[in-house]
Short mmCIF file of C-alpha atoms in Angstrom, two decimals:
data_model
loop_
_atom_site.label_atom_id
_atom_site.label_comp_id
_atom_site.label_asym_id
_atom_site.label_seq_id
_atom_site.Cartn_x
_atom_site.Cartn_y
_atom_site.Cartn_z
CA GLY A 1 -1.74 8.55 14.22
CA ALA A 2 0.07 10.11 11.30
CA VAL A 3 -2.16 11.54 8.59
CA VAL A 4 -1.44 11.82 4.89
CA SER A 5 -3.70 13.77 2.57
CA GLN A 6 -3.99 13.76 -1.18
CA HIS A 7 -5.51 16.33 -3.47
CA PRO A 8 -7.57 16.04 -5.51
CA SER A 9 -9.46 12.91 -4.47
CA TRP A 10 -10.70 12.46 -8.00
CA VAL A 11 -10.09 14.16 -11.33
CA ILE A 12 -11.42 13.82 -14.85
CA CYS A 13 -9.39 15.30 -17.65
CA LYS A 14 -9.14 15.30 -21.41
CA SER A 15 -6.53 13.26 -23.22
CA GLY A 16 -3.32 15.22 -23.72
CA THR A 17 -3.65 17.41 -20.66
CA SER A 18 -1.47 17.28 -17.55
CA VAL A 19 -2.70 16.54 -14.05
CA LYS A 20 -0.95 17.31 -10.77
CA ILE A 21 -1.61 15.29 -7.63
CA GLU A 22 -0.43 16.52 -4.24
CA CYS A 23 0.53 14.35 -1.30
CA ARG A 24 0.96 15.97 2.10
CA SER A 25 2.00 14.61 5.48
CA LEU A 26 -0.13 16.66 7.83
CA ASP A 27 1.35 16.07 11.26
CA PHE A 28 4.80 14.64 10.63
CA GLN A 29 7.83 15.13 8.45
CA ALA A 30 8.42 12.61 5.72
CA THR A 31 11.86 12.27 4.20
CA THR A 32 10.58 9.58 1.90
CA MET A 33 7.29 9.38 0.04
CA PHE A 34 6.11 6.67 -2.29
CA TRP A 35 3.80 6.82 -5.28
CA TYR A 36 1.71 3.80 -6.20
CA ARG A 37 -0.72 3.04 -8.97
CA GLN A 38 -3.50 0.52 -8.65
CA PHE A 39 -5.64 -0.75 -11.48
CA PRO A 40 -9.02 -2.33 -10.72
CA LYS A 41 -8.81 -5.64 -8.90
CA GLN A 42 -5.02 -5.52 -8.88
CA SER A 43 -2.49 -4.93 -6.15
CA LEU A 44 -0.54 -1.79 -5.53
CA MET A 45 2.29 -1.15 -7.97
CA LEU A 46 5.12 1.04 -6.79
CA MET A 47 5.86 3.71 -9.36
CA ALA A 48 8.59 5.70 -7.67
CA THR A 49 10.26 6.55 -4.40
CA SER A 50 10.58 10.24 -3.67
CA ASN A 51 13.22 11.61 -1.32
CA GLU A 52 13.09 15.20 -0.14
CA GLY A 53 15.57 17.37 -1.95
CA SER A 54 16.72 14.77 -4.44
CA LYS A 55 15.55 13.12 -7.62
CA ALA A 56 12.95 10.41 -7.41
CA THR A 57 13.85 6.79 -8.03
CA TYR A 58 11.55 5.24 -10.60
CA GLU A 59 10.63 1.59 -10.85
CA GLN A 60 11.40 -0.30 -14.02
CA GLY A 61 8.90 0.43 -16.74
CA VAL A 62 7.74 3.76 -15.30
CA GLU A 63 8.49 6.71 -17.57
CA LYS A 64 10.08 9.45 -15.52
CA ASP A 65 9.37 12.07 -18.17
CA LYS A 66 5.70 11.21 -18.11
CA PHE A 67 5.29 10.94 -14.35
CA LEU A 68 7.09 13.93 -12.89
CA ILE A 69 7.71 13.78 -9.16
CA ASN A 70 8.77 16.68 -7.01
CA HIS A 71 9.47 16.40 -3.28
CA ALA A 72 10.39 19.95 -2.43
CA SER A 73 9.69 19.86 1.28
CA LEU A 74 9.45 17.38 4.13
CA THR A 75 5.66 17.50 4.00
CA LEU A 76 4.82 17.71 0.30
CA SER A 77 5.39 15.57 -2.76
CA THR A 78 3.67 16.08 -6.10
CA LEU A 79 3.08 13.70 -8.99
CA THR A 80 2.34 15.26 -12.38
CA VAL A 81 0.95 13.01 -15.08
CA THR A 82 1.97 14.76 -18.28
CA SER A 83 0.05 14.40 -21.54
CA ALA A 84 -2.35 11.98 -19.91
CA HIS A 85 -3.99 9.28 -22.00
CA PRO A 86 -6.91 6.96 -21.22
CA GLU A 87 -4.53 4.15 -20.29
CA ASP A 88 -3.25 6.36 -17.46
CA SER A 89 -6.66 6.19 -15.83
CA SER A 90 -6.04 4.56 -12.47
CA PHE A 91 -6.11 4.97 -8.71
CA TYR A 92 -2.96 6.79 -7.60
CA ILE A 93 -1.96 6.42 -3.95
CA CYS A 94 0.89 8.06 -2.08
CA SER A 95 2.42 7.00 1.18
CA ALA A 96 4.88 8.64 3.51
CA ARG A 97 7.48 7.30 5.87
CA GLN A 98 8.14 9.33 8.98
CA THR A 99 11.54 10.94 9.35
CA GLY A 100 13.62 9.65 12.22
CA ALA A 101 11.10 7.03 13.23
CA SER A 102 12.16 3.70 14.67
CA SER A 103 13.03 0.75 12.48
CA TYR A 104 9.32 0.03 12.45
CA ASN A 105 9.04 2.72 9.77
CA GLU A 106 5.44 2.15 8.89
CA GLN A 107 4.22 3.75 5.71
CA PHE A 108 1.15 5.93 6.11
CA PHE A 109 -1.12 6.04 3.09
CA GLY A 110 -3.05 8.90 1.61
CA PRO A 111 -6.68 8.35 0.62
CA GLY A 112 -5.82 8.03 -3.07
CA THR A 113 -6.68 9.98 -6.21
CA ARG A 114 -8.86 8.48 -8.90
CA LEU A 115 -7.80 9.74 -12.31
CA THR A 116 -10.04 9.30 -15.32
CA VAL A 117 -8.71 10.40 -18.70
CA LEU A 118 -11.31 10.79 -21.40
CA GLY B 1 13.01 -12.93 -8.02
CA GLN B 2 10.87 -11.64 -5.22
CA ASN B 3 7.47 -13.15 -4.71
CA ILE B 4 4.55 -12.85 -2.33
CA ASP B 5 1.75 -15.41 -2.56
CA GLN B 6 -1.66 -15.18 -0.99
CA PRO B 7 -5.03 -16.64 -2.01
CA THR B 8 -7.02 -14.58 -4.46
CA GLU B 9 -10.34 -14.86 -2.71
CA MET B 10 -11.85 -16.36 0.43
CA THR B 11 -15.40 -16.57 1.74
CA ALA B 12 -16.42 -16.79 5.38
CA THR B 13 -19.53 -16.45 7.50
CA GLU B 14 -20.34 -13.59 9.82
CA GLY B 15 -19.24 -14.41 13.36
CA ALA B 16 -16.77 -17.06 12.26
CA ILE B 17 -12.96 -17.11 12.11
CA VAL B 18 -10.86 -16.91 8.95
CA GLN B 19 -7.13 -17.30 8.37
CA ILE B 20 -5.47 -15.65 5.39
CA ASN B 21 -2.08 -17.09 4.54
CA CYS B 22 0.89 -15.35 2.96
CA THR B 23 4.14 -16.94 1.81
CA TYR B 24 7.08 -14.92 0.64
CA GLN B 25 10.46 -15.14 -1.04
CA THR B 26 12.33 -11.86 -0.91
CA SER B 27 15.83 -10.45 -0.99
CA GLY B 28 16.28 -10.00 2.71
CA PHE B 29 13.61 -9.41 5.32
CA ASN B 30 12.91 -6.35 7.41
CA GLY B 31 9.37 -6.95 8.53
CA LEU B 32 6.00 -8.07 7.22
CA PHE B 33 2.90 -5.90 7.08
CA TRP B 34 -0.77 -6.65 6.71
CA TYR B 35 -3.08 -3.98 5.30
CA GLN B 36 -6.82 -3.85 4.80
CA GLN B 37 -8.19 -2.19 1.70
CA HIS B 38 -11.85 -1.53 1.05
CA ALA B 39 -12.88 -1.10 -2.57
CA GLY B 40 -11.98 2.32 -3.89
CA GLU B 41 -10.02 3.28 -0.81
CA ALA B 42 -6.36 3.36 0.17
CA PRO B 43 -4.89 0.59 2.34
CA THR B 44 -5.04 0.92 6.09
CA PHE B 45 -2.45 -0.61 8.38
CA LEU B 46 -3.41 -3.68 10.39
CA SER B 47 -0.28 -5.29 11.74
CA TYR B 48 3.48 -5.55 11.63
CA ASN B 49 5.65 -8.60 12.41
CA VAL B 50 9.42 -8.68 12.41
CA LEU B 51 10.05 -11.46 14.94
CA ASP B 52 8.62 -14.96 14.89
CA GLY B 53 5.39 -15.45 16.72
CA LEU B 54 1.91 -14.15 17.12
CA GLU B 55 0.90 -10.51 17.45
CA GLU B 56 -2.61 -9.99 18.72
CA LYS B 57 -4.59 -6.80 18.28
CA GLY B 58 -8.24 -7.08 19.16
CA ARG B 59 -10.10 -9.30 16.70
CA PHE B 60 -7.08 -9.45 14.41
CA SER B 61 -3.90 -11.45 14.96
CA SER B 62 -0.88 -11.91 12.74
CA PHE B 63 1.67 -14.70 12.86
CA LEU B 64 5.15 -14.90 11.38
CA SER B 65 7.62 -17.71 10.77
CA ARG B 66 10.74 -16.31 9.16
CA SER B 67 12.35 -19.72 8.66
CA LYS B 68 9.32 -20.84 6.65
CA GLY B 69 8.76 -17.53 4.86
CA TYR B 70 5.19 -17.65 6.09
CA SER B 71 2.66 -15.43 7.76
CA TYR B 72 -1.04 -15.50 8.39
CA LEU B 73 -3.67 -12.98 9.38
CA LEU B 74 -6.37 -14.33 11.65
CA LEU B 75 -9.69 -12.53 11.85
CA LYS B 76 -12.08 -13.53 14.63
CA GLU B 77 -15.76 -12.76 15.19
CA LEU B 78 -16.13 -11.69 11.60
CA GLN B 79 -18.32 -8.71 10.85
CA MET B 80 -19.81 -7.67 7.53
CA LYS B 81 -17.55 -4.61 7.53
CA ASP B 82 -14.53 -6.95 7.37
CA SER B 83 -15.38 -7.61 3.74
CA ALA B 84 -12.34 -6.14 2.01
CA SER B 85 -9.05 -7.05 0.39
CA TYR B 86 -6.19 -7.96 2.70
CA LEU B 87 -2.71 -7.18 1.45
CA CYS B 88 0.46 -8.84 2.67
CA ALA B 89 3.64 -6.82 2.15
CA VAL B 90 7.26 -7.67 3.00
CA ARG B 91 10.01 -5.13 3.43
CA ASP B 92 13.16 -6.35 1.76
CA SER B 93 16.83 -5.64 2.43
CA ASN B 94 16.54 -2.29 0.63
CA TYR B 95 13.60 -1.34 2.83
CA GLN B 96 11.30 -1.55 -0.17
CA LEU B 97 7.81 -2.93 0.35
CA ILE B 98 7.06 -5.92 -1.85
CA TRP B 99 3.29 -6.34 -2.17
CA GLY B 100 1.16 -9.42 -2.57
CA ALA B 101 -1.77 -9.27 -4.93
CA GLY B 102 -4.21 -9.23 -2.04
CA THR B 103 -6.90 -11.60 -0.81
CA LYS B 104 -10.48 -10.55 -1.34
CA LEU B 105 -12.48 -11.62 1.69
CA ILE B 106 -16.22 -12.01 1.26
CA ILE B 107 -18.31 -12.21 4.41
CA LYS B 108 -21.73 -13.81 4.16
CA PRO B 109 -24.52 -13.40 6.72
#
């Protein structure tokens, strides 16, 4: 099956620093990638939809200047949390939808990145 | 608004059968997904329904009734490793996934 990787798997940083998370589709091309955030014991919350070669579409309430998304190629999207604060500590998960797939269009999830901001 | 409802928590016994229900109200419908998520891990795909009826895949089955806005995930021969959260997600007319809050399933010996 299709594999999506994320790097790093966990990161601890100081308040005010920026953190970059990479999401890669390893064996397929992904026109569209999604970034989710999940707080403990809560469901996934879609942050933004990233389309290769164009600007990301952010969900209501998500600051685009704080969560910078770049989808420069069909296999890589990055999420940069700028000036991170403790309230940004969360589990960040990306998913990718295969280009040219059938209407089934399953999303394949990365393993997630646990961010802790001190 | 769009809404997905599923029970918060369920408990079942090892070896038994459990049914997790999901009801939805969304802007359009382009399929319903069930995912399994173990604590601290990303969701993994279980099933996909777009037409009414039952889809069986090993110990897991998923049912859909579009007219009722209803689905269930049936888990048979429960194993301890099935303890996890089960997420119901509906793809709306914009092909966005709308997520339920998840059902935490606790399996007891």
